[in-house]
Amino acid sequence: MIKVLKFGGSSVQDAEKIKHVCSIVIEESKKSRVAVVFSAMKGITDLLLNSAKIAAEGKTNYIENIGTLLLRQEKAVNELMSGNFAQEAMASIKEMIEELESLLKGVELVRECSPRSLDLIASFGERLNNFLIASYLNSIGQKAHYVDSREIIKTNKQYTRAIVYYEETYKNIKQRIFKEEGIPVITGFIASAEDGSTTTLGRNGSDFSASIIAAGVGANIIEIWTDVDGVLSADPKIVKSAFVVPEISVEEAMELSYFGAKVIHPSTVIPAFEKGIPMCIKNTLNPSAPGTMIVKKPKAHNMPIIGIASINDVSIINVVGGGMIGQPGFASKVFETFTKNNINMIMISQASSEHTICIVCLADDAKKAIALMKEDLSFELKSKAIEKFELKENLVIVSIIGENMRGTPGVAGKLFSTLGDNNINVYAIAQGSSERNISFVIKKEETEKSINVIHKSFLGV
C-alpha cells in the first residue's frame, strides 16, 4: 500500500501544528509506505510575493518581511529541535534566507520582478518548510529525507503556471522518491524548466504536486489533509446544517473547486484521474473522521445534488445593441477584449434575439473591461451597432452541483421555484451540457438566504 499525503499551510503554520501533523505521518507510515508533500507555512507565500512587489518598486522595507520570515523559522526550529539538530537546521535555513535576500536586492536594484524571478522568490516558502519538517522528523528518530521537487518535476517556461512534462517527470519520480531510506518529504508547488530555472504550478499547486507524485510512484490513494472533515454540502458558516458528503466524483470535485469550495486544486485531478488513483479529503484536527472520497465512479445515492457553492464579488456586463442581431463574429469581438487583456469571463449568456450579450466577471475586472471594450469597439459604438454597456454590481454567483442532476427532469424547475417562492430575483442563468451544474446570479445581500432555502429544498436540512 502506497499513500501520498499532502498537508496545506494552515496544517503546518507553526511548531505545534508541525508536531501534530508529523505524528499523523508517523502513524500512517506504520501502516503504509508514505510520501509526504507540504505547503509553505500559512501566510509565507503571500509574504514572499509582497516582498517581491515592494522590491520591484525600489523600496527597501522588504527587509522587514525577511526579518519576519527568519523569526518564524527560528521560533519553529527552537520549539522543534535542540542541540546539533537545531544548529545544523538553522545554519541551512539562514543560508536559504540569505539567498532570498540577495535575490530581492537584485529586484530592488533593477526595479523589476520578472515572472521567472517571481517563481524563484515564491519557492522559498516550500523549500524552507519542507527542509524544516524533514529535519524535525530525523531529530525525533524518524528517518526522513528532504526532496526538492525542482529536481524531479519538469515543466516548460510558463512561469507562475507552468505546464508539466509528465513522461520525464514520472521517470524522475520513480528513480528518486523511494530510493533513500525513510519518509520522503517533498516540496509542493514548485518545479523546474529544461534550463533548471525554478517554475511554479500556480497558487494552491501543492495539491497538484501531490497528484503528480502519486501518479509517478503508482500510489493506491492520495490524502489531502486540510482543516475540515471533508467536502461539505455547503459553507457551514452560511448553512448551519451543512454535512460532510462521504463520496463524490472527480467531476463534482472539479465543479465545487471552481465555484469556491476549495476542495482541491482543479488541476490536481488530472494525473490521479488518468492513473485511477482515488483521493480522500481528511481533517488534521480530527484524524479519525473518515473524510470524503473522490473517485471515478461514486456509489449510487439518492441526493439530487451533492453541494452548493458560490463565487462572491462578481459583476454583470450587458453589451446591448440591435446591430448585433444576425451578425456573425460579433460576440467574438467582445470576447477578444477579455482574452487579450487576461480578464476571465466566469459566465456568458446571450438571448436568442441576439440583442444582448451578458458577461459575468470578477467585480475588480468589470470597470476595466468596459473601458477596454469602449476602446476596442469604438466603431461599433459610433455606428450604434452597440447602444451601451450596462454594469450591475454587488452580485454573487451561486451554483448547485451533482451527478444526479444529469438526465433528471425538474431540477431547474425546482431550483427556480424555490428562489421565486422566497422572492429572490435571478439576474443571469447558466447550465453546461454536462448537466452537473446550474449557476445563477443574485444580489450579494441575498446569498445567505438563497443558499439556505436551496439546501433545505434539495437536501431536506
Coordinates of C-alpha atoms in Angstrom, one line a residue:
M1 CA 0.0 0.0 0.0
I2 CA 1.5 3.3 -1.1
K3 CA 0.0 6.6 0.1
V4 CA 0.8 10.2 -0.8
L5 CA -0.2 12.6 2.0
K6 CA -0.5 16.3 1.4
F7 CA -0.7 19.0 4.1
G8 CA -1.7 22.6 3.5
G9 CA -0.2 25.7 5.0
S10 CA -2.8 26.0 7.8
S11 CA -1.8 22.5 9.0
V12 CA 1.9 23.4 9.3
Q13 CA 1.8 27.0 10.3
D14 CA 3.9 26.7 13.5
A15 CA 5.8 24.2 15.6
E16 CA 2.8 22.9 17.5
K17 CA 0.9 22.2 14.2
I18 CA 4.1 20.6 12.7
K19 CA 4.4 18.2 15.7
H20 CA 0.8 17.2 15.3
V21 CA 1.0 16.6 11.6
C22 CA 4.2 14.6 11.9
S23 CA 2.5 12.4 14.5
I24 CA -0.1 11.6 11.8
V25 CA 2.6 11.0 9.2
I26 CA 4.4 8.6 11.5
E27 CA 1.3 6.7 12.3
E28 CA 0.4 6.4 8.6
S29 CA 3.9 5.2 7.8
K30 CA 3.4 2.2 10.2
K31 CA 0.5 1.0 8.0
S32 CA 1.6 2.0 4.5
R33 CA 4.6 3.2 2.5
V34 CA 4.2 7.0 2.5
A35 CA 5.5 10.1 0.7
V36 CA 4.5 13.5 2.1
V37 CA 4.1 16.8 0.3
F38 CA 3.9 20.0 2.4
S39 CA 2.9 23.6 1.5
A40 CA 4.7 26.6 2.9
M41 CA 3.7 27.8 6.4
K42 CA 0.4 29.7 6.3
G43 CA 1.0 33.3 5.1
I44 CA 4.6 32.8 4.0
T45 CA 3.9 32.7 0.2
D46 CA 1.9 35.9 0.5
L47 CA 4.8 37.5 2.4
L48 CA 7.2 36.4 -0.3
L49 CA 5.1 37.8 -3.1
N50 CA 4.6 41.0 -1.2
S51 CA 8.4 41.3 -0.7
A52 CA 8.9 40.9 -4.5
K53 CA 6.3 43.7 -5.1
I54 CA 8.0 46.0 -2.6
A55 CA 11.5 45.3 -4.1
A56 CA 10.2 45.9 -7.6
E57 CA 9.0 49.4 -6.5
G58 CA 12.6 50.2 -5.5
K59 CA 11.7 50.2 -1.8
T60 CA 13.8 48.5 0.9
N61 CA 11.2 47.6 3.5
Y62 CA 11.0 44.1 2.1
I63 CA 13.9 43.6 4.6
E64 CA 11.3 43.7 7.4
N65 CA 9.5 40.8 5.7
I66 CA 12.7 38.8 5.6
G67 CA 13.2 39.5 9.4
T68 CA 9.6 38.2 10.0
L69 CA 10.4 35.1 8.0
L70 CA 13.7 34.5 9.8
L71 CA 12.0 34.9 13.2
R72 CA 9.2 32.4 12.3
Q73 CA 11.8 29.9 11.2
E74 CA 14.0 30.4 14.3
K75 CA 11.0 30.1 16.6
A76 CA 9.9 26.9 14.9
V77 CA 13.4 25.4 15.0
N78 CA 13.9 26.2 18.7
E79 CA 10.5 24.7 19.6
L80 CA 11.0 21.6 17.5
M81 CA 14.7 20.7 18.0
S82 CA 17.7 21.1 20.2
G83 CA 21.5 20.6 20.1
N84 CA 23.2 19.7 16.8
F85 CA 19.9 19.1 15.0
A86 CA 18.8 22.7 15.8
Q87 CA 22.2 24.2 14.9
E88 CA 22.5 22.4 11.6
A89 CA 18.9 23.1 10.6
M90 CA 19.2 26.8 11.4
A91 CA 22.5 27.1 9.5
S92 CA 20.9 25.8 6.4
I93 CA 17.8 27.9 6.9
K94 CA 19.9 31.1 7.3
E95 CA 21.8 30.2 4.1
M96 CA 18.5 29.9 2.2
I97 CA 17.2 33.2 3.6
E98 CA 20.4 35.0 2.7
E99 CA 20.0 33.7 -0.9
L100 CA 16.4 35.1 -0.8
E101 CA 17.6 38.5 0.4
S102 CA 20.3 38.7 -2.3
L103 CA 17.6 37.9 -4.9
L104 CA 15.3 40.6 -3.6
K105 CA 18.2 43.1 -3.5
G106 CA 18.7 42.4 -7.2
V107 CA 15.0 43.0 -7.9
E108 CA 15.2 46.3 -5.9
L109 CA 18.2 47.5 -8.0
V110 CA 16.6 46.9 -11.4
R111 CA 13.2 47.8 -10.1
E112 CA 11.6 44.9 -12.0
C113 CA 10.5 41.4 -11.0
S114 CA 10.1 39.2 -14.0
P115 CA 7.8 36.1 -13.8
R116 CA 10.9 34.0 -13.7
S117 CA 12.3 35.8 -10.7
L118 CA 8.8 35.8 -9.0
D119 CA 8.7 32.0 -9.2
L120 CA 12.1 31.7 -7.6
I121 CA 11.2 34.0 -4.8
A122 CA 7.9 32.2 -4.2
S123 CA 9.7 28.9 -4.0
F124 CA 11.4 29.7 -0.7
G125 CA 8.2 29.1 1.4
E126 CA 8.0 25.4 0.4
R127 CA 11.8 24.9 0.4
L128 CA 12.2 26.3 4.0
N129 CA 9.2 24.4 5.4
N130 CA 9.9 21.0 3.9
F131 CA 13.5 21.2 4.9
L132 CA 12.5 22.1 8.5
I133 CA 10.0 19.3 8.7
A134 CA 12.4 16.7 7.4
S135 CA 15.0 17.9 9.9
Y136 CA 12.4 17.6 12.7
L137 CA 11.4 14.1 11.8
N138 CA 15.1 13.0 11.8
S139 CA 15.6 14.7 15.2
I140 CA 12.9 12.6 16.8
G141 CA 14.3 9.3 15.3
Q142 CA 12.0 9.0 12.3
K143 CA 14.2 8.7 9.2
A144 CA 13.2 11.1 6.5
H145 CA 14.8 12.8 3.6
Y146 CA 14.1 16.2 2.1
V147 CA 13.2 16.2 -1.7
D148 CA 13.4 19.4 -3.6
S149 CA 10.7 18.8 -6.3
R150 CA 12.6 21.0 -8.7
E151 CA 14.9 18.0 -9.2
I152 CA 12.0 15.7 -10.3
I153 CA 9.0 17.7 -11.6
K154 CA 9.9 19.2 -15.0
T155 CA 7.9 21.8 -16.9
N156 CA 8.0 24.4 -19.7
K157 CA 8.9 28.0 -19.0
Q158 CA 5.4 29.3 -18.5
Y159 CA 6.4 30.9 -15.2
T160 CA 3.8 31.2 -12.4
R161 CA 1.7 28.5 -14.0
A162 CA 4.0 26.0 -15.7
I163 CA 2.9 23.1 -17.9
V164 CA 4.2 19.7 -16.6
Y165 CA 6.3 17.3 -18.8
Y166 CA 4.7 14.2 -17.4
E167 CA 6.9 11.5 -19.1
E168 CA 10.2 12.9 -17.9
T169 CA 8.7 13.8 -14.5
Y170 CA 7.3 10.3 -13.8
K171 CA 10.7 8.8 -14.8
N172 CA 12.4 11.1 -12.3
I173 CA 9.9 10.3 -9.6
K174 CA 10.4 6.5 -10.0
Q175 CA 14.1 6.9 -9.8
R176 CA 14.2 9.2 -6.8
I177 CA 11.3 9.1 -4.3
F178 CA 11.7 5.7 -2.6
K179 CA 15.4 5.1 -3.3
E180 CA 16.6 6.5 0.0
E181 CA 15.6 5.1 3.4
G182 CA 12.9 6.9 5.3
I183 CA 9.9 9.1 4.5
P184 CA 10.4 11.4 1.5
V185 CA 9.4 15.0 2.4
I186 CA 8.7 16.7 -0.9
T187 CA 8.2 20.4 -1.7
G188 CA 4.8 21.2 -3.1
F189 CA 4.0 23.9 -5.7
I190 CA 7.5 24.2 -7.3
A191 CA 9.2 22.6 -10.3
S192 CA 11.9 23.4 -12.8
A193 CA 12.2 24.1 -16.6
E194 CA 14.6 22.5 -19.0
D195 CA 17.3 25.1 -18.2
G196 CA 17.0 24.5 -14.5
S197 CA 15.1 27.7 -13.7
T198 CA 12.5 27.5 -11.0
T199 CA 8.9 27.3 -12.0
T200 CA 5.6 27.1 -10.1
L201 CA 2.4 25.2 -10.8
G202 CA 0.0 28.0 -9.8
R203 CA -1.3 29.1 -6.4
N204 CA -2.5 26.1 -4.4
G205 CA -0.3 23.9 -6.6
S206 CA 0.8 21.7 -3.8
D207 CA -2.3 19.6 -4.3
F208 CA -1.2 19.2 -7.9
S209 CA 2.3 18.3 -6.8
A210 CA 0.9 15.5 -4.6
S211 CA -1.2 14.2 -7.5
I212 CA 1.9 14.1 -9.8
I213 CA 4.0 12.3 -7.2
A214 CA 1.2 9.8 -6.6
A215 CA 0.9 9.1 -10.3
G216 CA 4.7 8.7 -10.6
V217 CA 5.0 6.2 -7.7
G218 CA 1.8 4.3 -8.5
A219 CA 0.2 5.2 -5.3
N220 CA -3.0 3.5 -4.1
I221 CA -4.5 6.7 -2.7
I222 CA -3.8 10.4 -2.2
E223 CA -4.9 12.0 1.1
I224 CA -5.3 15.8 1.1
W225 CA -5.2 16.9 4.8
T226 CA -7.0 20.2 5.5
D227 CA -8.8 21.8 8.4
V228 CA -12.3 20.4 7.6
D229 CA -13.8 16.9 8.0
G230 CA -14.3 16.6 4.2
V231 CA -16.3 18.0 1.4
L232 CA -19.3 19.8 2.9
S233 CA -22.8 20.2 1.2
A234 CA -22.4 24.0 1.7
D235 CA -20.4 26.5 3.6
P236 CA -21.0 25.8 7.3
K237 CA -20.7 29.5 8.0
I238 CA -23.8 30.0 5.9
V239 CA -25.7 26.8 6.4
K240 CA -25.6 25.5 10.0
S241 CA -27.0 22.1 8.9
A242 CA -24.3 21.5 6.2
F243 CA -22.9 18.0 6.3
V244 CA -19.9 16.0 5.0
V245 CA -20.6 14.2 1.8
P246 CA -18.9 10.8 2.1
E247 CA -18.1 10.3 -1.6
I248 CA -18.1 12.4 -4.8
S249 CA -17.0 12.0 -8.4
V250 CA -13.9 13.7 -9.8
E251 CA -16.2 15.9 -12.0
E252 CA -18.2 17.0 -8.9
A253 CA -15.0 17.8 -7.1
M254 CA -13.8 20.0 -10.0
E255 CA -17.1 21.8 -10.2
L256 CA -17.0 22.5 -6.5
S257 CA -13.4 23.7 -6.6
Y258 CA -14.1 26.1 -9.4
F259 CA -17.0 27.6 -7.6
G260 CA -15.0 28.5 -4.5
A261 CA -15.5 25.4 -2.3
K262 CA -11.7 24.9 -2.0
V263 CA -11.9 21.2 -2.1
I264 CA -8.9 20.6 -4.3
H265 CA -6.9 22.5 -6.8
P266 CA -8.8 21.8 -10.1
S267 CA -5.7 20.6 -11.9
T268 CA -5.0 18.1 -9.2
V269 CA -7.4 15.5 -10.5
I270 CA -5.7 15.2 -13.9
P271 CA -2.7 12.9 -13.1
A272 CA -4.6 11.0 -10.4
F273 CA -7.7 10.5 -12.7
E274 CA -5.5 9.2 -15.5
K275 CA -3.9 6.6 -13.3
G276 CA -7.2 5.7 -11.5
I277 CA -6.0 6.9 -8.1
P278 CA -8.7 7.9 -5.6
M279 CA -8.3 10.9 -3.3
C280 CA -9.5 11.4 0.3
I281 CA -10.1 14.8 1.9
K282 CA -9.1 14.5 5.6
N283 CA -9.0 16.7 8.7
T284 CA -5.7 17.2 10.6
L285 CA -7.7 18.4 13.6
N286 CA -9.9 15.3 13.5
P287 CA -7.8 12.5 12.0
S288 CA -10.3 9.8 12.9
A289 CA -13.0 11.3 10.7
P290 CA -13.5 9.2 7.6
G291 CA -13.4 12.3 5.3
T292 CA -14.6 12.5 1.7
M293 CA -13.5 10.1 -1.0
I294 CA -13.1 11.5 -4.5
V295 CA -13.4 8.6 -7.0
K296 CA -14.1 8.0 -10.7
K297 CA -17.4 6.3 -10.1
P298 CA -19.1 7.0 -6.7
K299 CA -21.6 4.6 -5.2
A300 CA -25.2 5.4 -6.1
H301 CA -27.1 7.7 -3.7
N302 CA -30.5 9.5 -3.7
M303 CA -29.3 13.0 -3.1
P304 CA -30.5 15.2 -6.0
I305 CA -27.4 17.5 -5.5
I306 CA -24.2 17.0 -3.5
G307 CA -23.3 20.6 -2.9
I308 CA -24.0 24.3 -3.2
A309 CA -21.1 26.7 -3.8
S310 CA -20.7 30.3 -4.6
I311 CA -18.4 33.0 -6.1
N312 CA -18.5 36.3 -4.3
D313 CA -17.9 39.8 -5.6
V314 CA -18.9 39.5 -9.3
S315 CA -20.4 41.9 -11.7
I316 CA -22.6 41.6 -14.8
I317 CA -21.7 43.5 -18.0
N318 CA -24.5 43.7 -20.5
V319 CA -23.5 44.5 -24.1
V320 CA -26.7 45.9 -25.6
G321 CA -27.3 46.7 -29.3
G322 CA -29.6 46.0 -32.1
G323 CA -26.7 46.0 -34.6
M324 CA -25.5 42.7 -33.2
I325 CA -28.6 40.8 -34.5
G326 CA -27.6 38.3 -37.2
Q327 CA -24.0 39.5 -37.4
P328 CA -21.6 36.5 -37.4
G329 CA -18.4 37.1 -35.3
F330 CA -19.8 39.9 -33.3
A331 CA -19.6 38.0 -30.0
S332 CA -16.0 37.0 -30.7
K333 CA -15.1 40.7 -31.0
V334 CA -16.4 41.3 -27.5
F335 CA -14.7 38.2 -26.1
E336 CA -11.4 39.1 -27.7
T337 CA -11.1 42.2 -25.5
F338 CA -11.3 39.9 -22.4
T339 CA -8.9 37.4 -23.8
K340 CA -6.1 39.7 -24.9
N341 CA -6.3 41.6 -21.5
N342 CA -6.3 38.4 -19.5
I343 CA -9.7 39.1 -17.9
N344 CA -11.6 35.9 -17.0
M345 CA -15.3 35.5 -18.1
I346 CA -16.9 33.4 -15.4
M347 CA -20.3 33.1 -17.1
I348 CA -21.7 34.1 -20.5
S349 CA -25.2 34.1 -21.8
Q350 CA -26.9 35.5 -24.9
A351 CA -30.6 35.7 -25.6
S352 CA -31.8 34.1 -28.9
S353 CA -32.8 37.6 -30.0
E354 CA -29.0 38.4 -30.1
H355 CA -29.8 41.9 -28.8
T356 CA -27.8 41.4 -25.6
I357 CA -24.6 39.6 -24.5
C358 CA -24.3 39.1 -20.8
I359 CA -20.9 38.5 -19.3
V360 CA -20.2 37.8 -15.6
C361 CA -16.7 38.6 -14.3
L362 CA -15.0 39.4 -11.1
A363 CA -16.0 42.8 -9.7
D364 CA -12.4 44.1 -9.7
D365 CA -12.2 43.5 -13.5
A366 CA -15.6 44.9 -14.6
K367 CA -14.9 48.6 -15.0
K368 CA -11.6 47.9 -16.6
A369 CA -13.3 45.5 -19.1
I370 CA -15.9 48.1 -20.0
A371 CA -13.2 50.8 -20.6
L372 CA -11.3 48.4 -22.8
M373 CA -14.4 47.4 -24.8
K374 CA -15.2 51.1 -25.4
E375 CA -11.7 51.4 -27.0
D376 CA -11.8 48.2 -29.0
L377 CA -15.4 48.6 -30.1
S378 CA -15.4 52.3 -30.7
F379 CA -16.5 51.9 -34.3
E380 CA -19.5 49.7 -33.2
L381 CA -20.4 52.3 -30.6
K382 CA -20.3 55.2 -33.1
S383 CA -22.3 53.3 -35.7
K384 CA -24.9 52.3 -33.0
A385 CA -24.4 48.6 -33.6
I386 CA -23.7 48.7 -29.8
E387 CA -26.0 51.0 -27.9
K388 CA -24.5 50.8 -24.5
F389 CA -22.6 48.8 -21.8
E390 CA -24.7 48.2 -18.7
L391 CA -22.9 47.4 -15.4
K392 CA -24.6 45.6 -12.5
E393 CA -22.6 45.4 -9.3
N394 CA -22.7 43.8 -5.8
L395 CA -23.6 40.4 -7.1
V396 CA -22.8 36.7 -6.3
I397 CA -22.8 33.5 -8.4
V398 CA -24.5 30.6 -6.7
S399 CA -24.2 27.1 -8.1
I400 CA -25.9 23.7 -7.4
I401 CA -23.7 20.7 -8.3
G402 CA -24.3 17.0 -8.5
E403 CA -24.1 13.9 -10.8
N404 CA -27.7 13.0 -10.1
M405 CA -28.8 16.2 -11.8
R406 CA -27.9 14.6 -15.2
G407 CA -31.0 13.5 -17.1
T408 CA -33.3 14.2 -14.1
P409 CA -36.3 16.3 -15.2
G410 CA -37.5 19.1 -13.0
V411 CA -34.2 20.1 -11.2
A412 CA -34.1 23.5 -12.8
G413 CA -37.8 24.0 -12.2
K414 CA -37.5 23.1 -8.5
L415 CA -34.5 25.4 -8.1
F416 CA -36.1 28.5 -9.6
S417 CA -39.5 27.8 -7.9
T418 CA -37.6 27.7 -4.6
L419 CA -36.0 31.0 -5.4
G420 CA -39.2 32.6 -6.7
D421 CA -41.2 31.4 -3.6
N422 CA -38.7 33.2 -1.5
N423 CA -38.7 36.4 -3.5
I424 CA -35.1 36.1 -4.7
N425 CA -34.6 37.7 -8.1
V426 CA -32.2 36.0 -10.6
Y427 CA -30.2 38.2 -13.0
A428 CA -28.5 35.5 -15.1
I429 CA -28.5 31.7 -15.5
A430 CA -26.1 29.2 -17.0
Q431 CA -26.1 25.4 -17.3
G432 CA -23.5 23.4 -19.1
S433 CA -24.4 20.4 -21.3
S434 CA -22.9 18.1 -18.7
E435 CA -26.0 18.9 -16.5
R436 CA -23.9 18.6 -13.3
N437 CA -24.1 22.3 -12.6
I438 CA -26.7 25.1 -12.7
S439 CA -25.4 28.5 -11.9
F440 CA -27.3 31.8 -11.3
V441 CA -26.5 35.4 -10.3
I442 CA -28.2 37.2 -7.5
K443 CA -27.8 40.2 -5.3
K444 CA -25.0 39.9 -2.7
E445 CA -27.3 40.5 0.2
E446 CA -29.5 37.5 -0.7
T447 CA -26.6 35.0 -0.7
E448 CA -27.2 33.5 2.7
K449 CA -31.0 33.3 2.3
S450 CA -30.6 31.8 -1.2
I451 CA -28.2 29.0 -0.2
N452 CA -30.2 28.1 2.9
V453 CA -33.5 27.8 1.1
I454 CA -31.9 25.7 -1.7
H455 CA -30.1 23.5 0.9
K456 CA -33.4 22.8 2.6
S457 CA -35.4 22.3 -0.6
F458 CA -32.9 19.8 -2.2
L459 CA -31.3 18.2 0.9
G460 CA -34.1 18.5 3.4
V461 CA -32.0 20.2 6.1

